PDB file of C-alpha atoms in Angstrom:
ATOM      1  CA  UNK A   1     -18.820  17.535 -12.976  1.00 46.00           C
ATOM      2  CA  UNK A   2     -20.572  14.858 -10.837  1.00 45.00           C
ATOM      3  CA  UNK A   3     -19.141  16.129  -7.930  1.00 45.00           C
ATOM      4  CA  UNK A   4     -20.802  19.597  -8.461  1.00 40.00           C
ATOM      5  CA  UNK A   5     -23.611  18.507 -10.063  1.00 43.00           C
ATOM      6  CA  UNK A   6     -24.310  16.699  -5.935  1.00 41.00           C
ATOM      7  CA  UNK A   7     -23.429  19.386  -4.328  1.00 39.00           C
ATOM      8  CA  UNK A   8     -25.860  21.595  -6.221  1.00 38.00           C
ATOM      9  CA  UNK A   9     -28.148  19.322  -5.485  1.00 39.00           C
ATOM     10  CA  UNK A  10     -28.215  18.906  -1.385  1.00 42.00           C
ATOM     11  CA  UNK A  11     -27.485  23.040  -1.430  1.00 42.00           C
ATOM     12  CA  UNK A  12     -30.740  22.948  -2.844  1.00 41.00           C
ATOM     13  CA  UNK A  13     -32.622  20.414  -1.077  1.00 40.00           C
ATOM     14  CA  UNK A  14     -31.508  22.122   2.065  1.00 43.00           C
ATOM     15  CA  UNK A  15     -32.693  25.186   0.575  1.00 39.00           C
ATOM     16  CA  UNK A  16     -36.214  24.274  -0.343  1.00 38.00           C
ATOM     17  CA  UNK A  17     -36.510  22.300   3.440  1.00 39.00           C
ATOM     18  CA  UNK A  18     -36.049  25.664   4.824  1.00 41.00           C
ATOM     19  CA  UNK A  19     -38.424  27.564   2.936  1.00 38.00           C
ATOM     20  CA  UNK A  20     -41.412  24.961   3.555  1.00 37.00           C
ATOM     21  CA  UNK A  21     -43.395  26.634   6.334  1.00 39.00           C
ATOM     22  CA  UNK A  22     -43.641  24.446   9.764  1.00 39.00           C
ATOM     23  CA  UNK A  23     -46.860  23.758  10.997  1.00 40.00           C
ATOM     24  CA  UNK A  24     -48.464  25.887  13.664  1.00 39.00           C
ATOM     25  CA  UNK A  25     -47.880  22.434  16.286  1.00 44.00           C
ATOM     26  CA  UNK A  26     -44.392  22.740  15.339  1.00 49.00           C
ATOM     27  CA  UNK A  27     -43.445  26.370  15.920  1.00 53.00           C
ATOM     28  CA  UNK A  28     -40.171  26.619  18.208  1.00 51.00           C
ATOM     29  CA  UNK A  29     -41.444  28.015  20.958  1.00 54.00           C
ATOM     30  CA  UNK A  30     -39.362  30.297  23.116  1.00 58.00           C
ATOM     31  CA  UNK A  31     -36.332  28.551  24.165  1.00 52.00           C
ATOM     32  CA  UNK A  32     -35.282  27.528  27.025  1.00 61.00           C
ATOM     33  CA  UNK A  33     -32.292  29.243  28.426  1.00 74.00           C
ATOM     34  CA  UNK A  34     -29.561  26.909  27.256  1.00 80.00           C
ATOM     35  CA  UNK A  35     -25.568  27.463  26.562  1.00 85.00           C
ATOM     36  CA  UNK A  36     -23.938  26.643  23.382  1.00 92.00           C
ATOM     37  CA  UNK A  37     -20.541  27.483  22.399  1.00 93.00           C
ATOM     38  CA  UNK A  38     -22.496  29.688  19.643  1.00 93.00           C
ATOM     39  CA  UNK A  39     -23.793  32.213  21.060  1.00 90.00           C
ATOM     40  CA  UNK A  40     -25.762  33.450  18.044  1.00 93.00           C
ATOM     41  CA  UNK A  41     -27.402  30.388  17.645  1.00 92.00           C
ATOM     42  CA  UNK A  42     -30.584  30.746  16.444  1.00 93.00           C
ATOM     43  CA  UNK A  43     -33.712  30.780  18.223  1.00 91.00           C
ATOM     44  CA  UNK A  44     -34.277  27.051  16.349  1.00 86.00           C
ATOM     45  CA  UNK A  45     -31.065  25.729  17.266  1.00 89.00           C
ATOM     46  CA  UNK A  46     -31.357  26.784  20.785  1.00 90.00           C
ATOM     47  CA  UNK A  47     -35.096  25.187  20.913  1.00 87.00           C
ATOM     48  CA  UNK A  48     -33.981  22.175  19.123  1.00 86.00           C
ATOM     49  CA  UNK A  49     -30.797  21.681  22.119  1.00 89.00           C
ATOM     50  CA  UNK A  50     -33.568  22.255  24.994  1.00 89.00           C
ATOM     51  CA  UNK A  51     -35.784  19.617  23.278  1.00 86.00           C
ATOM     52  CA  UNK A  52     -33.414  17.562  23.467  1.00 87.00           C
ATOM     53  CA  UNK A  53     -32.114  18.193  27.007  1.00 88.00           C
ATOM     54  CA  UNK A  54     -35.717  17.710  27.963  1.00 89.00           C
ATOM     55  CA  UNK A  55     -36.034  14.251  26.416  1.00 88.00           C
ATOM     56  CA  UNK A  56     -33.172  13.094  28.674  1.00 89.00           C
ATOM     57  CA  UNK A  57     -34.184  10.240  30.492  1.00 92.00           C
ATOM     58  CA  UNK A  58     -37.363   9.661  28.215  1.00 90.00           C
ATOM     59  CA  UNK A  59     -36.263   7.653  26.315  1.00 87.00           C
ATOM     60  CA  UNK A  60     -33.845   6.680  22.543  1.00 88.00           C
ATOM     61  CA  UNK A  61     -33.425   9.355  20.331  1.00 89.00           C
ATOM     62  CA  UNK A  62     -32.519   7.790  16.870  1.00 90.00           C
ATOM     63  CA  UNK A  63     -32.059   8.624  12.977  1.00 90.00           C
ATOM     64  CA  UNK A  64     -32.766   6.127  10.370  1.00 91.00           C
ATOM     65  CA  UNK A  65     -32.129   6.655   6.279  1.00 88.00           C
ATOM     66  CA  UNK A  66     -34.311   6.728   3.801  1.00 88.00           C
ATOM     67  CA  UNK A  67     -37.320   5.541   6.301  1.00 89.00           C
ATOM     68  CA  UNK A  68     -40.271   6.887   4.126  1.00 88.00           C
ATOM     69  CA  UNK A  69     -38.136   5.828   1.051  1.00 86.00           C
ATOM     70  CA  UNK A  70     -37.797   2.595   1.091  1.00 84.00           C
ATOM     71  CA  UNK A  71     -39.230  -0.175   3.143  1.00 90.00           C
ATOM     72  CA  UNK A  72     -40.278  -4.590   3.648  1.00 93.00           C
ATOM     73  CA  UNK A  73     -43.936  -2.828   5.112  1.00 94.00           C
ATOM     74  CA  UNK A  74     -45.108  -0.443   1.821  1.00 91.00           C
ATOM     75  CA  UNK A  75     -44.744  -0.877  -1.274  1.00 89.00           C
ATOM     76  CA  UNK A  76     -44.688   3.053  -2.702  1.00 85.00           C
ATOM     77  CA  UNK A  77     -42.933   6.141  -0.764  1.00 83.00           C
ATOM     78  CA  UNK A  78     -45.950   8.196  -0.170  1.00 85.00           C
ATOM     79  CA  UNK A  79     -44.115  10.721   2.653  1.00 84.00           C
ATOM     80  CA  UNK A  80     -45.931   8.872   5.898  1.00 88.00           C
ATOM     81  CA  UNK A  81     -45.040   5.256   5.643  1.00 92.00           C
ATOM     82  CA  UNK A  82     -42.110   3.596   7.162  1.00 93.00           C
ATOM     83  CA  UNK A  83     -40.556   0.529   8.745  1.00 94.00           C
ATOM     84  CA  UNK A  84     -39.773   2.273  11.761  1.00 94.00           C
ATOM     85  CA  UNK A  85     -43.091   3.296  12.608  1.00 93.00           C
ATOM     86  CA  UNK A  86     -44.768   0.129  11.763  1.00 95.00           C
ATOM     87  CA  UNK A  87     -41.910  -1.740  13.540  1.00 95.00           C
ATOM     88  CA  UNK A  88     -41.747   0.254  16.799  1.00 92.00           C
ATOM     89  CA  UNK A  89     -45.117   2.276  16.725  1.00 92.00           C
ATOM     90  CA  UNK A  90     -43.329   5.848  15.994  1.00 89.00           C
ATOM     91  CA  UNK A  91     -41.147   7.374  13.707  1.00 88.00           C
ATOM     92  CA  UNK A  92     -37.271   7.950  14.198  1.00 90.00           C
ATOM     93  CA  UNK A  93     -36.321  11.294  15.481  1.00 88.00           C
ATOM     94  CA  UNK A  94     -34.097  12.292  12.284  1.00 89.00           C
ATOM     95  CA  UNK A  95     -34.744  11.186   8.601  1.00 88.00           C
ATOM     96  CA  UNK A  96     -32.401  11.211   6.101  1.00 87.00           C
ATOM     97  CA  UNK A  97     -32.065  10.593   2.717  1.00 83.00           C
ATOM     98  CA  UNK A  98     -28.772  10.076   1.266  1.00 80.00           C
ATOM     99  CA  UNK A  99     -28.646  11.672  -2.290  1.00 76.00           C
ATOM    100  CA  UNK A 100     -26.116   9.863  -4.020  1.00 72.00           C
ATOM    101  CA  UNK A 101     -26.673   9.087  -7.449  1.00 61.00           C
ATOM    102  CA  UNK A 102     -25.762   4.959  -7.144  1.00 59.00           C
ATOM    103  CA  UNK A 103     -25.842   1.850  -5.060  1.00 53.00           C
ATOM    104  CA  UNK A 104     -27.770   0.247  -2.872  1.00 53.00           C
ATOM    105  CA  UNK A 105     -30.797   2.478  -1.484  1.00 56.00           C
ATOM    106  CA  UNK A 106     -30.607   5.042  -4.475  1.00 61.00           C
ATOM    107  CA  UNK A 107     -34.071   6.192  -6.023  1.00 67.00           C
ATOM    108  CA  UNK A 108     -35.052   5.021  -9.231  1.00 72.00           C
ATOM    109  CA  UNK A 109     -35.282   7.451 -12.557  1.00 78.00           C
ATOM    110  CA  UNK A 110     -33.134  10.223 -13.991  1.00 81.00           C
ATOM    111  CA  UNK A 111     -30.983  12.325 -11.155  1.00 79.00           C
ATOM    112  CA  UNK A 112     -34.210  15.487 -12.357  1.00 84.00           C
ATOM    113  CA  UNK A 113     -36.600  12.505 -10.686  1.00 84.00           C
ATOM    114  CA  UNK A 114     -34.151  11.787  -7.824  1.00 82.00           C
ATOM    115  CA  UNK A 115     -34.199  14.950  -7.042  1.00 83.00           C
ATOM    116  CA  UNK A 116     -38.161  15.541  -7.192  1.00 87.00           C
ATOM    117  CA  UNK A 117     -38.887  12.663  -5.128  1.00 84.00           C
ATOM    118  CA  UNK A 118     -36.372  13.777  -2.518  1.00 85.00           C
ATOM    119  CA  UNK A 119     -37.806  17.362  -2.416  1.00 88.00           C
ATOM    120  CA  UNK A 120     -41.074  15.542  -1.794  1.00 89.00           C
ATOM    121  CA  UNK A 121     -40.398  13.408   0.751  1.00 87.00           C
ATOM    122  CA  UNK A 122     -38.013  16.191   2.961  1.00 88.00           C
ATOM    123  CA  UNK A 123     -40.981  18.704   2.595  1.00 90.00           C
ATOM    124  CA  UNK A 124     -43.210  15.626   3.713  1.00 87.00           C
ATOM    125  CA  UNK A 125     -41.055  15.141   7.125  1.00 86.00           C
ATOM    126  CA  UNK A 126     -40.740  19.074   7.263  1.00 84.00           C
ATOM    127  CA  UNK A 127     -44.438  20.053   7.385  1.00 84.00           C
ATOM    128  CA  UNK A 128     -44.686  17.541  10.477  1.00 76.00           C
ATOM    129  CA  UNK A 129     -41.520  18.696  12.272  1.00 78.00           C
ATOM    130  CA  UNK A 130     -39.641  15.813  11.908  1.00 81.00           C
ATOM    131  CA  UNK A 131     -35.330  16.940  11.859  1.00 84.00           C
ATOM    132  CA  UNK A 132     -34.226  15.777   8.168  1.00 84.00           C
ATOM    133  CA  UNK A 133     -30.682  15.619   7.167  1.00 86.00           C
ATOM    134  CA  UNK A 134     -29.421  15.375   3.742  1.00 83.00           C
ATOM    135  CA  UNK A 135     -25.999  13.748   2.716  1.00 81.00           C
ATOM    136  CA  UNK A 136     -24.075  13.668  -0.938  1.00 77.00           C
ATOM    137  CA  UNK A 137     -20.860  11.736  -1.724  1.00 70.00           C
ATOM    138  CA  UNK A 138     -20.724  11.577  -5.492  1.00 65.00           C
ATOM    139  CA  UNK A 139     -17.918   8.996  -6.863  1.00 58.00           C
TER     140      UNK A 139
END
């Protein structure tokens, strides 16, 4: 039941991070001509590959968990604040949140309040075009 109960749950996280609307700044714009074994890639995916072909060179592309969840530099997850950014001046290219329901890192509350503060704070990265990725292993 646990099991299901976290996969319902990052099915519809991912869900509701797709539906939030991007911000005009963040609009894909028309890709670059790249090639990806897909060849129906979307018109995301394929900007999202030349963005990153572009940054080549530029500098380190990184990911960091729960880095407007949790942090030694705020004291409340509020969507904007991490230890990244107040660490290294900017935020990491992918957030993530891991969604498991215990352990180190987890949200406090009932798995309803989890799941409310995770909506907010992948909507929170969304509407600013940061790349969010969710993840789930129930025990």
């Amino acid at each position: 039941m646990r099991r299901l109960g976290a996969l319902l749950l990052t099915a519809a996280v991912a869900t509701l991070t797709a539906a939030v609307p991007t911000p005009a700044s963040a609009q894909p714009q028309k890709p670059a001509h790249v090639r990806l074994a897909d060849e129906r890639a979307t018109p995301e995916t394929r900007s999202l590959f030349a963005y990153l072909r572009a940054q080549r060179g530029q500098g380190v592309l990184f990911g960091h968990q729960q880095t407007t969840e949790f942090g030694l530099t705020f004291d409340a997850a509020d969507g904007v604040s991490s230890d990244v950014r107040a660490g290294v001046g900017d935020y990491p290219a992918v957030f993530g949140w891991d969604m498991s329901d215990e352990g180190y890192g987890s949200s406090p509350g009932t798995p309803e309040e989890k799941f409310a503060t995770y909506v907010k704070l992948v909507q929170a990265a969304h509407r600013v075009g940061w790349a969010a990725s969710t993840r789930s292993a129930p025990t």
